[in-house]
PDB file of C-alpha atoms in Angstrom:
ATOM      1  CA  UNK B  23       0.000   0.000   0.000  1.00 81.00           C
ATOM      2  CA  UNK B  24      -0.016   2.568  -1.847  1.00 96.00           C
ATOM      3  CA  UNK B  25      -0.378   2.440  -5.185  1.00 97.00           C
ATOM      4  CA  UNK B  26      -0.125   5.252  -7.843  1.00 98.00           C
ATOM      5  CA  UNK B  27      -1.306   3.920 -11.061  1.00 98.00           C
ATOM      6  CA  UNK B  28      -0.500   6.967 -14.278  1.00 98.00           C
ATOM      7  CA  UNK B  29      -2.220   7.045 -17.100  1.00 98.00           C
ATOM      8  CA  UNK B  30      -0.691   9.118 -19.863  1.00 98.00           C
ATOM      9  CA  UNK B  31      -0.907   9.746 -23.446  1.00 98.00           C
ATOM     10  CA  UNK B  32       1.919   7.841 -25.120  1.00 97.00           C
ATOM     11  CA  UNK B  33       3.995  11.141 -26.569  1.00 96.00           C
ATOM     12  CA  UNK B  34       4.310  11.899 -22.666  1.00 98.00           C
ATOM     13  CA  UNK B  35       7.219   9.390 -23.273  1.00 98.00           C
ATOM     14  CA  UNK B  36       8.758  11.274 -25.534  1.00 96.00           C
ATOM     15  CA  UNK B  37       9.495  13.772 -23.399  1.00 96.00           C
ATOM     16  CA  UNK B  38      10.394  12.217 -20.111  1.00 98.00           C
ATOM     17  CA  UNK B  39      11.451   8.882 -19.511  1.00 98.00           C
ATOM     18  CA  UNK B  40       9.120   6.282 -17.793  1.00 98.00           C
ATOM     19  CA  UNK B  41      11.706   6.542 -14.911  1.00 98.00           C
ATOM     20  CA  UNK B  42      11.520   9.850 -14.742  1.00 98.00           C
ATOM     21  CA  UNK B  43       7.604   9.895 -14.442  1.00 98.00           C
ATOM     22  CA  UNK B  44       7.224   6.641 -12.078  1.00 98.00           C
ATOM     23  CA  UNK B  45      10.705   8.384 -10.008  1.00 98.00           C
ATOM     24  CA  UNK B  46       8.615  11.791  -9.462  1.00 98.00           C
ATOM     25  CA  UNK B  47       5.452  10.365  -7.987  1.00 98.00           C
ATOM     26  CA  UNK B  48       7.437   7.937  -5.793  1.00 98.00           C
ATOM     27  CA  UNK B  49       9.667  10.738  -4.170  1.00 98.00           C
ATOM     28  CA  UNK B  50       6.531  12.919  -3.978  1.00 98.00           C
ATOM     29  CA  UNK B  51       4.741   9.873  -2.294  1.00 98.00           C
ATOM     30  CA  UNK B  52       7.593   9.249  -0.502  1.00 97.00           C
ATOM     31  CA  UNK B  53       8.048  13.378   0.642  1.00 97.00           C
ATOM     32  CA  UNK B  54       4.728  13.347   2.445  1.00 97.00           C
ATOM     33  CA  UNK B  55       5.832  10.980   5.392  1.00 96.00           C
ATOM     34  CA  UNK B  56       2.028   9.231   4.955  1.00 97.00           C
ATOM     35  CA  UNK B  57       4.297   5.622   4.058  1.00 95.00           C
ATOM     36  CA  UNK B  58       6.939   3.488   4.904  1.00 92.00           C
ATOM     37  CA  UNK B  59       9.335   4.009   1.450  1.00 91.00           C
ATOM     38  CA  UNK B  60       8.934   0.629   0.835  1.00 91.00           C
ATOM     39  CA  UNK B  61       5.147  -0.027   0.683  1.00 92.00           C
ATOM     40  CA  UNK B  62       4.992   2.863  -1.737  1.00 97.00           C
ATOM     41  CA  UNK B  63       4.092   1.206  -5.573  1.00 97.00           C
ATOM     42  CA  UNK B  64       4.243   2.969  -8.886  1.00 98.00           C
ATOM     43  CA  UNK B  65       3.185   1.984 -12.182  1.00 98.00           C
ATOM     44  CA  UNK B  66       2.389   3.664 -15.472  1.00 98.00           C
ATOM     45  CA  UNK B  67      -0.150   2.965 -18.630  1.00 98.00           C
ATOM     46  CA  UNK B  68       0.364   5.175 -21.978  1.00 98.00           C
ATOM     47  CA  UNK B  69      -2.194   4.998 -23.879  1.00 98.00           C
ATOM     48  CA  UNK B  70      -1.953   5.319 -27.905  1.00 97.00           C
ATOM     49  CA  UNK B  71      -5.643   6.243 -28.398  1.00 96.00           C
ATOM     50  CA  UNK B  72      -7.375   8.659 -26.465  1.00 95.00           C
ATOM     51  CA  UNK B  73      -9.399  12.098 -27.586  1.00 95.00           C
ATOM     52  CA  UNK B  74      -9.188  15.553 -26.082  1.00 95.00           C
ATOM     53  CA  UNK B  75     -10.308  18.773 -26.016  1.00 93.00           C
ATOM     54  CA  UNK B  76      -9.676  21.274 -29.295  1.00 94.00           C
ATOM     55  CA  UNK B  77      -6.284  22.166 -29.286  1.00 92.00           C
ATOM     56  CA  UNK B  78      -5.669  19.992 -26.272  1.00 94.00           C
ATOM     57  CA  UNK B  79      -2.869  17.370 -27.236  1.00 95.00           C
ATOM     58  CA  UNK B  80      -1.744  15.145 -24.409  1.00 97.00           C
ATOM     59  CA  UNK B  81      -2.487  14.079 -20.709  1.00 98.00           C
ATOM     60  CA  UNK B  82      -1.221  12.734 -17.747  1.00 98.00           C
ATOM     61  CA  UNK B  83      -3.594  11.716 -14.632  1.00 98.00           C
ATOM     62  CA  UNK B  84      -2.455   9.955 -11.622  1.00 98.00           C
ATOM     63  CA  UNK B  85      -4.834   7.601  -9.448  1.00 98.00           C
ATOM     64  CA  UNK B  86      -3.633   6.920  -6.230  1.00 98.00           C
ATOM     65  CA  UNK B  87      -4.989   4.625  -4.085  1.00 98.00           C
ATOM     66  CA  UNK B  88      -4.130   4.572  -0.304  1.00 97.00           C
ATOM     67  CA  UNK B  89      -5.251   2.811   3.021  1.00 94.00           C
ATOM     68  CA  UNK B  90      -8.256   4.960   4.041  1.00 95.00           C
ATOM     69  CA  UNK B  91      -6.955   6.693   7.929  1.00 94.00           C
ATOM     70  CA  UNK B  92      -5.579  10.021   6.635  1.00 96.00           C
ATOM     71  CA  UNK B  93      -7.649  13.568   6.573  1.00 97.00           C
ATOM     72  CA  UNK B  94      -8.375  15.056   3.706  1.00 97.00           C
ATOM     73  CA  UNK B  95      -5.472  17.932   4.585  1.00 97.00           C
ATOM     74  CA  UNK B  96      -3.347  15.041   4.029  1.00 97.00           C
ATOM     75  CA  UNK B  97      -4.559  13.543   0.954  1.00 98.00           C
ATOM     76  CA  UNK B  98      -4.547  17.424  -0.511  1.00 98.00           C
ATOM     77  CA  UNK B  99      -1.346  17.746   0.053  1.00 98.00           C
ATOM     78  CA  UNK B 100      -0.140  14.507  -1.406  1.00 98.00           C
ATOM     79  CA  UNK B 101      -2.065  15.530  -4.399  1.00 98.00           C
ATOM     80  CA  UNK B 102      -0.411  18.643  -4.716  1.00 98.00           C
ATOM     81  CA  UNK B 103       3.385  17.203  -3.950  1.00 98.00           C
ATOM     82  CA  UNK B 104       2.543  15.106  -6.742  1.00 98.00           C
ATOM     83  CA  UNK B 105       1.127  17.671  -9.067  1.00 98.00           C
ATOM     84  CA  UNK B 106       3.862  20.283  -8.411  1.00 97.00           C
ATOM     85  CA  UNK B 107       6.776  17.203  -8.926  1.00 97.00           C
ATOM     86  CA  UNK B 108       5.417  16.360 -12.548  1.00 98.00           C
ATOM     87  CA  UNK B 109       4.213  19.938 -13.204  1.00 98.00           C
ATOM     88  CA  UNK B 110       8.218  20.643 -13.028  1.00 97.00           C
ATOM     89  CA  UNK B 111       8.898  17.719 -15.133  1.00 97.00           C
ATOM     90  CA  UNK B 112       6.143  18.182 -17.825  1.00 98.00           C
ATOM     91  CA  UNK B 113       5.233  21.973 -17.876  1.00 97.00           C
ATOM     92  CA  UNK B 114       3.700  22.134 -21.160  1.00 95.00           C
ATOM     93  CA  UNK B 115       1.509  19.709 -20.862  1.00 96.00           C
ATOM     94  CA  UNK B 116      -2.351  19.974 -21.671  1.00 95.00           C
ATOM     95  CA  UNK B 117      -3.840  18.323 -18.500  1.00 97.00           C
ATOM     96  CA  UNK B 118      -2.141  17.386 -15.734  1.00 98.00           C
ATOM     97  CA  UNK B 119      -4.033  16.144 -12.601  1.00 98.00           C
ATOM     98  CA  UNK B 120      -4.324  13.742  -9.771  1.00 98.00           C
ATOM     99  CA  UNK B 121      -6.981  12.129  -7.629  1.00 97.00           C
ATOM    100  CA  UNK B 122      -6.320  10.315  -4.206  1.00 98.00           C
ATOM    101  CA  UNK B 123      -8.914   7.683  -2.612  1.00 97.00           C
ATOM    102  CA  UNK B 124      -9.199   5.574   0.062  1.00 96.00           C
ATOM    103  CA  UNK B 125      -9.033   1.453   0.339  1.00 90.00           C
ATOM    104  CA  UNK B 126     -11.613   0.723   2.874  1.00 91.00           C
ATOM    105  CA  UNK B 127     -10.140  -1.466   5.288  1.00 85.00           C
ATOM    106  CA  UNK B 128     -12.723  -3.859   6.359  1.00 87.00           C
ATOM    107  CA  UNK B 129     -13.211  -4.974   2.808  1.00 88.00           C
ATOM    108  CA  UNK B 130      -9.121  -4.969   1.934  1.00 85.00           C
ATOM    109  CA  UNK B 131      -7.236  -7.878   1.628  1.00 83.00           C
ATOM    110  CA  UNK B 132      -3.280  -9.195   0.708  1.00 83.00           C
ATOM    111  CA  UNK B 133      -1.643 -11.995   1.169  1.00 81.00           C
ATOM    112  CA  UNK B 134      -0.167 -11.359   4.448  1.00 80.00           C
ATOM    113  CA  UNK B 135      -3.789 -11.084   5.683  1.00 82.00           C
ATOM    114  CA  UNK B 136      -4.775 -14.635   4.732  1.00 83.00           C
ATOM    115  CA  UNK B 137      -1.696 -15.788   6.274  1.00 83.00           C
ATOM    116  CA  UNK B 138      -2.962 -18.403   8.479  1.00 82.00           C
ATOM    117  CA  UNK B 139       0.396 -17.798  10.941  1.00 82.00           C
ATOM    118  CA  UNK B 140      -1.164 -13.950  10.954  1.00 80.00           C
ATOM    119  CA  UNK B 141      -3.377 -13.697  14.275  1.00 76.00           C
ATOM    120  CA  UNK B 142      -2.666 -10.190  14.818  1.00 77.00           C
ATOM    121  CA  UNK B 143      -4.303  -9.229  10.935  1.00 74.00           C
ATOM    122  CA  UNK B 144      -1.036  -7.260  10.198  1.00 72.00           C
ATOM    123  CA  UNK B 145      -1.362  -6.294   6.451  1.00 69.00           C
ATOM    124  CA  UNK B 146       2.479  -6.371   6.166  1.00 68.00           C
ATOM    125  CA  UNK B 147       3.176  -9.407   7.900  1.00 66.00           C
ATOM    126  CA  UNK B 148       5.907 -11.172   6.607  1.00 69.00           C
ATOM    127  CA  UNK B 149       7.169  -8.538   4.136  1.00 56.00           C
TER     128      UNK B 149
END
Protein backbone atom coordinates (compact mmCIF):
# COMPACT_ATOMS: atom_id res chain seq x y z
CA UNK A 1 0.00 0.00 0.00
CA UNK A 2 -0.02 2.57 -1.85
CA UNK A 3 -0.38 2.44 -5.19
CA UNK A 4 -0.13 5.25 -7.84
CA UNK A 5 -1.31 3.92 -11.06
CA UNK A 6 -0.50 6.97 -14.28
CA UNK A 7 -2.22 7.05 -17.10
CA UNK A 8 -0.69 9.12 -19.86
CA UNK A 9 -0.91 9.75 -23.45
CA UNK A 10 1.92 7.84 -25.12
CA UNK A 11 3.99 11.14 -26.57
CA UNK A 12 4.31 11.90 -22.67
CA UNK A 13 7.22 9.39 -23.27
CA UNK A 14 8.76 11.27 -25.53
CA UNK A 15 9.50 13.77 -23.40
CA UNK A 16 10.39 12.22 -20.11
CA UNK A 17 11.45 8.88 -19.51
CA UNK A 18 9.12 6.28 -17.79
CA UNK A 19 11.71 6.54 -14.91
CA UNK A 20 11.52 9.85 -14.74
CA UNK A 21 7.60 9.90 -14.44
CA UNK A 22 7.22 6.64 -12.08
CA UNK A 23 10.71 8.38 -10.01
CA UNK A 24 8.62 11.79 -9.46
CA UNK A 25 5.45 10.36 -7.99
CA UNK A 26 7.44 7.94 -5.79
CA UNK A 27 9.67 10.74 -4.17
CA UNK A 28 6.53 12.92 -3.98
CA UNK A 29 4.74 9.87 -2.29
CA UNK A 30 7.59 9.25 -0.50
CA UNK A 31 8.05 13.38 0.64
CA UNK A 32 4.73 13.35 2.44
CA UNK A 33 5.83 10.98 5.39
CA UNK A 34 2.03 9.23 4.95
CA UNK A 35 4.30 5.62 4.06
CA UNK A 36 6.94 3.49 4.90
CA UNK A 37 9.34 4.01 1.45
CA UNK A 38 8.93 0.63 0.83
CA UNK A 39 5.15 -0.03 0.68
CA UNK A 40 4.99 2.86 -1.74
CA UNK A 41 4.09 1.21 -5.57
CA UNK A 42 4.24 2.97 -8.89
CA UNK A 43 3.18 1.98 -12.18
CA UNK A 44 2.39 3.66 -15.47
CA UNK A 45 -0.15 2.97 -18.63
CA UNK A 46 0.36 5.18 -21.98
CA UNK A 47 -2.19 5.00 -23.88
CA UNK A 48 -1.95 5.32 -27.91
CA UNK A 49 -5.64 6.24 -28.40
CA UNK A 50 -7.37 8.66 -26.47
CA UNK A 51 -9.40 12.10 -27.59
CA UNK A 52 -9.19 15.55 -26.08
CA UNK A 53 -10.31 18.77 -26.02
CA UNK A 54 -9.68 21.27 -29.30
CA UNK A 55 -6.28 22.17 -29.29
CA UNK A 56 -5.67 19.99 -26.27
CA UNK A 57 -2.87 17.37 -27.24
CA UNK A 58 -1.74 15.14 -24.41
CA UNK A 59 -2.49 14.08 -20.71
CA UNK A 60 -1.22 12.73 -17.75
CA UNK A 61 -3.59 11.72 -14.63
CA UNK A 62 -2.45 9.96 -11.62
CA UNK A 63 -4.83 7.60 -9.45
CA UNK A 64 -3.63 6.92 -6.23
CA UNK A 65 -4.99 4.62 -4.08
CA UNK A 66 -4.13 4.57 -0.30
CA UNK A 67 -5.25 2.81 3.02
CA UNK A 68 -8.26 4.96 4.04
CA UNK A 69 -6.95 6.69 7.93
CA UNK A 70 -5.58 10.02 6.63
CA UNK A 71 -7.65 13.57 6.57
CA UNK A 72 -8.37 15.06 3.71
CA UNK A 73 -5.47 17.93 4.59
CA UNK A 74 -3.35 15.04 4.03
CA UNK A 75 -4.56 13.54 0.95
CA UNK A 76 -4.55 17.42 -0.51
CA UNK A 77 -1.35 17.75 0.05
CA UNK A 78 -0.14 14.51 -1.41
CA UNK A 79 -2.06 15.53 -4.40
CA UNK A 80 -0.41 18.64 -4.72
CA UNK A 81 3.38 17.20 -3.95
CA UNK A 82 2.54 15.11 -6.74
CA UNK A 83 1.13 17.67 -9.07
CA UNK A 84 3.86 20.28 -8.41
CA UNK A 85 6.78 17.20 -8.93
CA UNK A 86 5.42 16.36 -12.55
CA UNK A 87 4.21 19.94 -13.20
CA UNK A 88 8.22 20.64 -13.03
CA UNK A 89 8.90 17.72 -15.13
CA UNK A 90 6.14 18.18 -17.82
CA UNK A 91 5.23 21.97 -17.88
CA UNK A 92 3.70 22.13 -21.16
CA UNK A 93 1.51 19.71 -20.86
CA UNK A 94 -2.35 19.97 -21.67
CA UNK A 95 -3.84 18.32 -18.50
CA UNK A 96 -2.14 17.39 -15.73
CA UNK A 97 -4.03 16.14 -12.60
CA UNK A 98 -4.32 13.74 -9.77
CA UNK A 99 -6.98 12.13 -7.63
CA UNK A 100 -6.32 10.31 -4.21
CA UNK A 101 -8.91 7.68 -2.61
CA UNK A 102 -9.20 5.57 0.06
CA UNK A 103 -9.03 1.45 0.34
CA UNK A 104 -11.61 0.72 2.87
CA UNK A 105 -10.14 -1.47 5.29
CA UNK A 106 -12.72 -3.86 6.36
CA UNK A 107 -13.21 -4.97 2.81
CA UNK A 108 -9.12 -4.97 1.93
CA UNK A 109 -7.24 -7.88 1.63
CA UNK A 110 -3.28 -9.19 0.71
CA UNK A 111 -1.64 -11.99 1.17
CA UNK A 112 -0.17 -11.36 4.45
CA UNK A 113 -3.79 -11.08 5.68
CA UNK A 114 -4.78 -14.64 4.73
CA UNK A 115 -1.70 -15.79 6.27
CA UNK A 116 -2.96 -18.40 8.48
CA UNK A 117 0.40 -17.80 10.94
CA UNK A 118 -1.16 -13.95 10.95
CA UNK A 119 -3.38 -13.70 14.28
CA UNK A 120 -2.67 -10.19 14.82
CA UNK A 121 -4.30 -9.23 10.93
CA UNK A 122 -1.04 -7.26 10.20
CA UNK A 123 -1.36 -6.29 6.45
CA UNK A 124 2.48 -6.37 6.17
CA UNK A 125 3.18 -9.41 7.90
CA UNK A 126 5.91 -11.17 6.61
CA UNK A 127 7.17 -8.54 4.14
Amino acid sequence: MPHFIIDCSQDILQQRTPDELMDAVYEAADGTGLFAPNDIKVRLQPYQYYKLGTGKKNFLHVFGYIMQGRNTEQKADLSKQICNQLSELLPDISFLSVNIDDFEAATYSNKALINPENSDQDRHFGL
